[in-house]
Coordinates of C-alpha atoms and ligand atoms in Angstrom, one line a residue:
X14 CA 181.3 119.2 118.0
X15 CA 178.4 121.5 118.6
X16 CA 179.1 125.4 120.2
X17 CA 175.7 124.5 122.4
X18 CA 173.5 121.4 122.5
X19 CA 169.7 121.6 124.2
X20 CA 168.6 118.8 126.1
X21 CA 165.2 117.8 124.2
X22 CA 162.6 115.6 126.1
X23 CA 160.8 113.2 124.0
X24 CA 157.4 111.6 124.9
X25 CA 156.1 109.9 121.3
X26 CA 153.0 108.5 123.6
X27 CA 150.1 106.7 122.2
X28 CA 148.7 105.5 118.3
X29 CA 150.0 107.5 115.6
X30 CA 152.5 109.5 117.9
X31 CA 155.6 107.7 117.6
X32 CA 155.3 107.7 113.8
X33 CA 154.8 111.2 113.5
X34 CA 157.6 112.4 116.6
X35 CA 160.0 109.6 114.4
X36 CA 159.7 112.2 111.5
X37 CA 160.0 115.6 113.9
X38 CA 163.4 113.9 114.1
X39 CA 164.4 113.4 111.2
X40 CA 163.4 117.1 110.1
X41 CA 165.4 118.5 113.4
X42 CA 168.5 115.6 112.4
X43 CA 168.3 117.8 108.6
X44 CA 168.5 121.0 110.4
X45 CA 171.6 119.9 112.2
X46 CA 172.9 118.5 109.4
X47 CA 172.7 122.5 107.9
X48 CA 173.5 124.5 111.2
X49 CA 175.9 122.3 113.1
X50 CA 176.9 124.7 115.5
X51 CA 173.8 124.0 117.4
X52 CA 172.8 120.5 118.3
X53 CA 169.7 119.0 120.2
X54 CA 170.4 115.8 122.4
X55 CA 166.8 113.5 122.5
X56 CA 166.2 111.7 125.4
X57 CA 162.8 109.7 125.3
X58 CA 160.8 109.3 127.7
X59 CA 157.3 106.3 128.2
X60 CA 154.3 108.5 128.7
X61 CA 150.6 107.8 128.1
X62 CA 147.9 104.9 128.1
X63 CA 149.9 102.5 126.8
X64 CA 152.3 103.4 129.4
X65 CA 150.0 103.4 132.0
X66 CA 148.4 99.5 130.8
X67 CA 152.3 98.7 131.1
X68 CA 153.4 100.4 134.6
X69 CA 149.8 102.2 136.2
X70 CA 150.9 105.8 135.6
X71 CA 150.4 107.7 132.3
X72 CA 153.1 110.2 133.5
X73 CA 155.7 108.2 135.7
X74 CA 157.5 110.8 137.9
X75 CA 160.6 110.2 136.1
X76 CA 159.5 111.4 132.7
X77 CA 157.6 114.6 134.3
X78 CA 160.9 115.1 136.2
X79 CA 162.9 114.7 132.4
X80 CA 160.7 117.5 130.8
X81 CA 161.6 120.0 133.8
X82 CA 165.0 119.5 133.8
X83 CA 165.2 119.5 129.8
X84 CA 165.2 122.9 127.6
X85 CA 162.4 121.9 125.7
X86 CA 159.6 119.0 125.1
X87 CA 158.9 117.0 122.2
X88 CA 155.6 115.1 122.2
X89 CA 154.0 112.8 120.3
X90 CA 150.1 112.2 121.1
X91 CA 148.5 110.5 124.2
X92 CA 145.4 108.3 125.1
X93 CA 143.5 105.6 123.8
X94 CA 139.9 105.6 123.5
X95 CA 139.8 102.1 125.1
X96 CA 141.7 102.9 128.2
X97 CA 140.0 105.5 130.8
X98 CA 140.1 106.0 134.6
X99 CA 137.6 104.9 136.9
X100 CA 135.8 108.1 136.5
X101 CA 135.0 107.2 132.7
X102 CA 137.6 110.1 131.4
X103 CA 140.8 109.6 129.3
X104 CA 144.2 109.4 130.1
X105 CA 145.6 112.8 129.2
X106 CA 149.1 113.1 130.6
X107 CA 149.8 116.0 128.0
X108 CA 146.7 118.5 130.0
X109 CA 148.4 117.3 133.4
X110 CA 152.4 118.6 132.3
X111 CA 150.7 121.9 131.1
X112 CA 149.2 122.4 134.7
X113 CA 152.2 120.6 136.6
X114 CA 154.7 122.8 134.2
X115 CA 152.2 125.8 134.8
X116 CA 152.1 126.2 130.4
X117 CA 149.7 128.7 130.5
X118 CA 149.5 129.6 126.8
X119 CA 148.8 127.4 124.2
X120 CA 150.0 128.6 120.4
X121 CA 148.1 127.1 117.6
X122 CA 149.3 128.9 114.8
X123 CA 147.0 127.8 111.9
X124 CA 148.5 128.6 108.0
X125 CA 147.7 127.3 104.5
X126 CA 150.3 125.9 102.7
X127 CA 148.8 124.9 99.9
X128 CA 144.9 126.0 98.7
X129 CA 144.4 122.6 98.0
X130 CA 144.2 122.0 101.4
X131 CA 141.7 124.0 102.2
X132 CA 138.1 123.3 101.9
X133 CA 137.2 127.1 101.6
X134 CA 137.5 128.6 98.0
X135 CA 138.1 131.1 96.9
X136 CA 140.1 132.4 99.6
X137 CA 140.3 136.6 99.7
X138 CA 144.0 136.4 100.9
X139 CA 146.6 134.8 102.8
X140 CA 145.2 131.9 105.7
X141 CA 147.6 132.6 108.7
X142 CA 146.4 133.6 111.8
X143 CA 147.4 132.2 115.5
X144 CA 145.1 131.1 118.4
X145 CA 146.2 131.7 121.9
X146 CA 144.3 129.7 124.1
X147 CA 144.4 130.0 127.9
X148 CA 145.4 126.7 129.1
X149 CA 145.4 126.5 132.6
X150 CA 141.7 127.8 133.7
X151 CA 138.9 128.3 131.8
X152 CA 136.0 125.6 132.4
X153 CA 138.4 122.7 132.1
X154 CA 139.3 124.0 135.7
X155 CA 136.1 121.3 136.5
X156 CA 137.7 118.9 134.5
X157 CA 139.4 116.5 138.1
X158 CA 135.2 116.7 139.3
X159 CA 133.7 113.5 138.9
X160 CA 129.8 113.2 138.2
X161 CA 127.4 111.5 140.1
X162 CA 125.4 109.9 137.5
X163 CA 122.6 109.0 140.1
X164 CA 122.2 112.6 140.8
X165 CA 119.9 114.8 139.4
X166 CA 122.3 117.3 137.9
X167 CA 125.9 117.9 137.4
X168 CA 127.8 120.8 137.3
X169 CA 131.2 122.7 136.2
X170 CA 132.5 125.7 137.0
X171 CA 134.3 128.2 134.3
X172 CA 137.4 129.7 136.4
X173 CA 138.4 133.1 135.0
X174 CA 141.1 134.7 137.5
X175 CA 143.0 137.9 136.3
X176 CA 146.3 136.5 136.9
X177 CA 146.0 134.1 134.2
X178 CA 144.2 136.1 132.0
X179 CA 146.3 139.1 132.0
X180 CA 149.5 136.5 131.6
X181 CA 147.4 134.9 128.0
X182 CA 146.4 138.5 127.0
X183 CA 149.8 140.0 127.5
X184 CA 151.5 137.6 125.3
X185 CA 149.1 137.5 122.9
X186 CA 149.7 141.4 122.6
X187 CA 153.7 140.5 122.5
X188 CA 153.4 137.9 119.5
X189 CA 150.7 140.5 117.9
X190 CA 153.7 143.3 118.1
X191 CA 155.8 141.3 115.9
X192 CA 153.1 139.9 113.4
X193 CA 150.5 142.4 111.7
X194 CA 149.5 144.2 114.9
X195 CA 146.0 142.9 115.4
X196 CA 144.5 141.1 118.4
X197 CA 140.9 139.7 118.1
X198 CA 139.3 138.6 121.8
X199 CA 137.0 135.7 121.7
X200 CA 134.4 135.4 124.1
X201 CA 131.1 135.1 125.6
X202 CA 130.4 138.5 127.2
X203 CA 126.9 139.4 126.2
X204 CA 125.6 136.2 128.1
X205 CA 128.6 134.6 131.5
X206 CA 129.6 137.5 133.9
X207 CA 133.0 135.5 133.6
X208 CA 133.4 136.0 130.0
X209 CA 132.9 140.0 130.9
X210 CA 135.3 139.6 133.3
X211 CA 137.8 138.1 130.8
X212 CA 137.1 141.0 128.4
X213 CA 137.7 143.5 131.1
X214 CA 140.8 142.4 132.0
X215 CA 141.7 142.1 128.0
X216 CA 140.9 145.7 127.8
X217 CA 142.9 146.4 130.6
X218 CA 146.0 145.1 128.9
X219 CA 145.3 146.5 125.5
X220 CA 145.5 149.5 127.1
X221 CA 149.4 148.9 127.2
X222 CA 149.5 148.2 123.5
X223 CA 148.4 151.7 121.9
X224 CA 150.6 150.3 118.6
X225 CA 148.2 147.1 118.7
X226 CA 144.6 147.6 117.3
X227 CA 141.6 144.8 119.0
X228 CA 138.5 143.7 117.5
X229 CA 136.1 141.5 120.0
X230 CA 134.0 139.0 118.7
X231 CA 131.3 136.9 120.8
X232 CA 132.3 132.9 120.1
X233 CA 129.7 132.1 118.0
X234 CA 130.2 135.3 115.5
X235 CA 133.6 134.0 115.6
X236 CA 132.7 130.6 114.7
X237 CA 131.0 131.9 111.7
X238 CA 133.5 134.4 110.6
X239 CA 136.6 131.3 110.6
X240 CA 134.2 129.9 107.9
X241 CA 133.3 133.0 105.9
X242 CA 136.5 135.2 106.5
X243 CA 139.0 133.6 108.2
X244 CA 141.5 136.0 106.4
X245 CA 140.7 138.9 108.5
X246 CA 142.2 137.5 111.1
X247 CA 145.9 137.7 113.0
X248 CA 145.9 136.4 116.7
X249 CA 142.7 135.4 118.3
X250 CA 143.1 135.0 122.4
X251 CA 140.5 133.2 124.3
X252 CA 139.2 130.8 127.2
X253 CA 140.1 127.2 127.3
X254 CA 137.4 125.6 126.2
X255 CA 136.5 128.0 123.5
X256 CA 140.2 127.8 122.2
X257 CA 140.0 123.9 122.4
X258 CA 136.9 124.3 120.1
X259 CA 137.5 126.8 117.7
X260 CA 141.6 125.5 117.1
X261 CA 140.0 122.4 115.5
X262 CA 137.9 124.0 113.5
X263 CA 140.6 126.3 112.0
X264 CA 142.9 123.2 111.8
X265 CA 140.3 122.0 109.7
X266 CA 140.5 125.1 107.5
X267 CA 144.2 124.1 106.2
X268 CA 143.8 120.4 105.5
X269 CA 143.1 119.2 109.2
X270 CA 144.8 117.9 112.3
X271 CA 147.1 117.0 110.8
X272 CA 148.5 120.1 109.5
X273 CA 148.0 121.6 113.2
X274 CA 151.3 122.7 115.1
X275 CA 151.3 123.8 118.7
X276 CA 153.0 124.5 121.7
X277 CA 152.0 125.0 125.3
X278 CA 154.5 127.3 126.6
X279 CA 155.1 128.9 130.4
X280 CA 157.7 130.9 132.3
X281 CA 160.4 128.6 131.8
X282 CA 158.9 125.2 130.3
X283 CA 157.6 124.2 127.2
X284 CA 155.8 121.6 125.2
X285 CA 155.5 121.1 121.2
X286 CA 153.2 118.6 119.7
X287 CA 151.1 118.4 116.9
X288 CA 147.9 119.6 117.7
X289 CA 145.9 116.1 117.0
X290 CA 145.6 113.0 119.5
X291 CA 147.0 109.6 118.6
X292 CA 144.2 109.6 116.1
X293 CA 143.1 105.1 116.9
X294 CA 141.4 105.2 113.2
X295 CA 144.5 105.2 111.5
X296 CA 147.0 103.9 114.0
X297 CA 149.1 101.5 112.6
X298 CA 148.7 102.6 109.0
X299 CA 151.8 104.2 108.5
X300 CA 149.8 107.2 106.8
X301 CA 149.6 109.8 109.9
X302 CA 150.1 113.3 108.6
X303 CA 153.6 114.2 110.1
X304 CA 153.5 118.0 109.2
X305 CA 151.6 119.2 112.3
X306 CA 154.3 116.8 114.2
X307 CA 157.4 118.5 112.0
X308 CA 155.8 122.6 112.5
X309 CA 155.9 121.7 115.7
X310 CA 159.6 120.8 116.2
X311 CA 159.8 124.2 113.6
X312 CA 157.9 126.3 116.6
X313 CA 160.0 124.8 119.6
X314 CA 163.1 125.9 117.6
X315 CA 161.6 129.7 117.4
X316 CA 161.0 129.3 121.5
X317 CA 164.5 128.2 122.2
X318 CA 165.3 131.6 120.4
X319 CA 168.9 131.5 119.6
X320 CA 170.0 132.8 115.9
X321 CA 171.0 128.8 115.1
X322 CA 167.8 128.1 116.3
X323 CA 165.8 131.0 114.7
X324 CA 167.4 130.0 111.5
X325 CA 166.6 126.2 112.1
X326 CA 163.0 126.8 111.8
X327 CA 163.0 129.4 109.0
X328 CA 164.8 126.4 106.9
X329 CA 161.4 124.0 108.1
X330 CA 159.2 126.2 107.3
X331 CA 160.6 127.0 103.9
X332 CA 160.7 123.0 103.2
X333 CA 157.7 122.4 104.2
X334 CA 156.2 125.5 102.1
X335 CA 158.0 123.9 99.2
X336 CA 157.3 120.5 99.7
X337 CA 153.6 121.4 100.1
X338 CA 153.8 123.4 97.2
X339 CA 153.1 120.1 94.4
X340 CA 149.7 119.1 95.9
X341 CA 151.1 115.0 95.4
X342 CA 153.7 115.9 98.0
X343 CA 150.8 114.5 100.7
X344 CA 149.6 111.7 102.7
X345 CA 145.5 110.9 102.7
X346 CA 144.4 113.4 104.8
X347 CA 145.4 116.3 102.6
X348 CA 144.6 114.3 99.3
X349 CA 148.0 112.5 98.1
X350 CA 148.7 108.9 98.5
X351 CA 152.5 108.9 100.1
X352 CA 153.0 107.5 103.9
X353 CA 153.8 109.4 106.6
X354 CA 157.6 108.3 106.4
X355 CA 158.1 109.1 102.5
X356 CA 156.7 112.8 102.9
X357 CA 158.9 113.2 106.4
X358 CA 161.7 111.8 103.4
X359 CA 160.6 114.2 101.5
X360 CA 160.6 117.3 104.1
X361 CA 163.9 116.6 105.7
X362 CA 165.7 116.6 102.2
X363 CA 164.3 119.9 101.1
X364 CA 165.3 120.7 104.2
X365 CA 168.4 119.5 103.3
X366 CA 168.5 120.9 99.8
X367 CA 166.6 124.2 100.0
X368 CA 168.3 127.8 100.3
X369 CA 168.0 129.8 103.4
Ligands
ATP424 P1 141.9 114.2 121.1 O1 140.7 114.0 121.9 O2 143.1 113.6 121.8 O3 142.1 115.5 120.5 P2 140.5 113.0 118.9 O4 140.2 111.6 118.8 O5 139.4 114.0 119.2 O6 141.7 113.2 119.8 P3 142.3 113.1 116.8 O7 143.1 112.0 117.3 O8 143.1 114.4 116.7 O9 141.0 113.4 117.6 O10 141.7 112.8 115.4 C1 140.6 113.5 114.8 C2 140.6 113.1 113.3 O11 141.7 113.6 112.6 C3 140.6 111.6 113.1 O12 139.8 111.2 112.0 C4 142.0 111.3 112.7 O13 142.2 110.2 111.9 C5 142.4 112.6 112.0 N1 143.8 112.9 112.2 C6 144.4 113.3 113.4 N2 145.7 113.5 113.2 C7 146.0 113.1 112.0 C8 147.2 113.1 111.2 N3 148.4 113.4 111.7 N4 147.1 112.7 109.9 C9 146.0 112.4 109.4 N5 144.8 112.4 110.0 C10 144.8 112.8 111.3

């Protein structure tokens, strides 16, 4: 018997996010397998479009009431192209838990596992850098408005409050402390007086961080330095929108979505899922990337922050590195030929096998 077990929610959702959550798994079943003095009870939960053809409501109470109550959430992906509310958007029961839950910051931690991946060459030095994006605010703060699309205009307005951007800034600052001690603000402050705001109150919390140095880039510069010189950087903080831009651009830097972990992550709640959606081209398949899907479970096991725990994830990212390491150890995204379930295989026995 397990000294502790942590209640895990489990929403696997829409197209290819059962088959990648099916492999999260069976990477977290290996790490038990090593550190049985910890063990991590699933409980899953319907969630999504398909849930929401089945019963009306993408996120029945019942599964919003499971992900409070657990210790952590596992996700899958949600929505389907096909299947939109009246207004014309998607579902997207994963954007309404981070607001219900209050998960202000969402970690994309982007690394390169394997050059190969990557379609930047030569690279001048390690790819691993972290994205914190605010995620409650930001100009998806519009995103409940409908349009009229009689009218002659429509609008949205970018919310920028300095509760929840000292709350984004300050733990990017924290996570900076224990990585190479640099903090790069993205934003738009030569043109929106909200984006000046934003880098005001950024200043303001630097300020408390004399051991942390800061660089500020405007968006676009930033953009173009992810292309040139994505090296240079170590965590990037920014608005919403800009964060849901610019974290699929530097997922495509290391092979693509599907080599995207993240986490949306509050005061007392969080959320891990791969950073992609359920990705309807290749539903079905059976050759879904699962390594975002697997770094995920990897970064919920560093939140739950217990040495079992801590050590849990060191062991998924060392498989993972290994794995990675022979470029035919992937699925067609990241050019290999295995499915999603022999390269999960393939993870959960290094996992299995490799030394801590
Ligand atoms: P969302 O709006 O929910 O972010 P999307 O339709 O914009 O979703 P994704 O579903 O993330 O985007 O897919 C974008 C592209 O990346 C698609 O071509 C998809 O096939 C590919 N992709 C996404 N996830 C994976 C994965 N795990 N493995 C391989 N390819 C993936």
């Amino acid at each position: 018997m397990p000294e502790r077990t942590f209640e895990i929610a489990v929403l696997a959702g829409d197209g290819i996010g059962p088959d990648v959550t099916k492999e999260a798994l069976k990477a977290l079943a290996a790490v038990v397998g090593r550190i049985p003095s910890t063990g991590y009870h699933f409980t899953e939960h319907p969630a999504g479009a398909g849930e929401y053809l089945l019963h009306g409501n993408p996120l029945p109470d019942a599964t919003l009431e499971a992900c409070r109550e657990a210790d952590a959430t596992l996700l899958g992906a949600m929505g389907l192209p096909g299947v939109r509310w009246p207004s014309g958007t998607e579902m997207t029961p994963q954007i309404d838990l981070r607001e219900v839950l209050d998960l202000y910051a969402g970690l994309r931690p982007i690394r390169l596992y394997n050059p190969a991946h990557s379609p930047l060459r030569p690279l001048s030095g390690p790819l691993d850098f972290v994205i914190y994006r605010e995620n409650t605010e930001g100009l998806f703060a519009s995103r409940k408005n409908s349009a009229d699309f009689t009218a002659p205009e429509a609008r949205d307005t970018l919310l920028v409050t300095r509760h929840a951007t000292e709350r984004i800034c300050r733990a990017a600052f924290q996570m900076a402390s224990r990585r190479r001690r640099h903090v790069t603000l993205v934003d738009k402050a030569n043109v929106l007086p909200s984006m000046a705001y934003f880098r005001s109150v950024f200043d303001h919390v630097a300020a408390d961080f004399p051991g942390v140095s800061t660089s500020r880039f405007y968006v676009d510069a930033a953009a173009l330095y992810l292309v040139k010189d994505p090296c240079r950087f170590d965590m990037m903080v920014m608005e919403n929108m800009f964060g849901d831009i610019l974290s699929d651009l530097a997922a495509g830097l290391v092979g693509g979505m599907g080599m995207a972990p993240s986490g949306d992550i509050g005061g007392g709640h969080a959320v891990f899922q791969p950073s992609h959606g359920s990705a309807p081209d290749i539903a079905g398949k059976g050759i879904a990337n699962p390594i975002a899907a697997i770094l995920s479970a990897a970064l919920m096991l560093e939140w739950l922050d217990t040495p079992d725990s801590l050590r849990g994830a060191k062991l998924i990212h060392r498989a993972v590195e290994l794995v990675c390491a022979d470029p035919a150890n992937a699925t067609p995204d990241i050019g290999g030929a295995l499915s999603t379930s022999r390269l999960g295989d393939r993870i959960a026995r290094q996992i299995e096998e490799c030394p801590e």
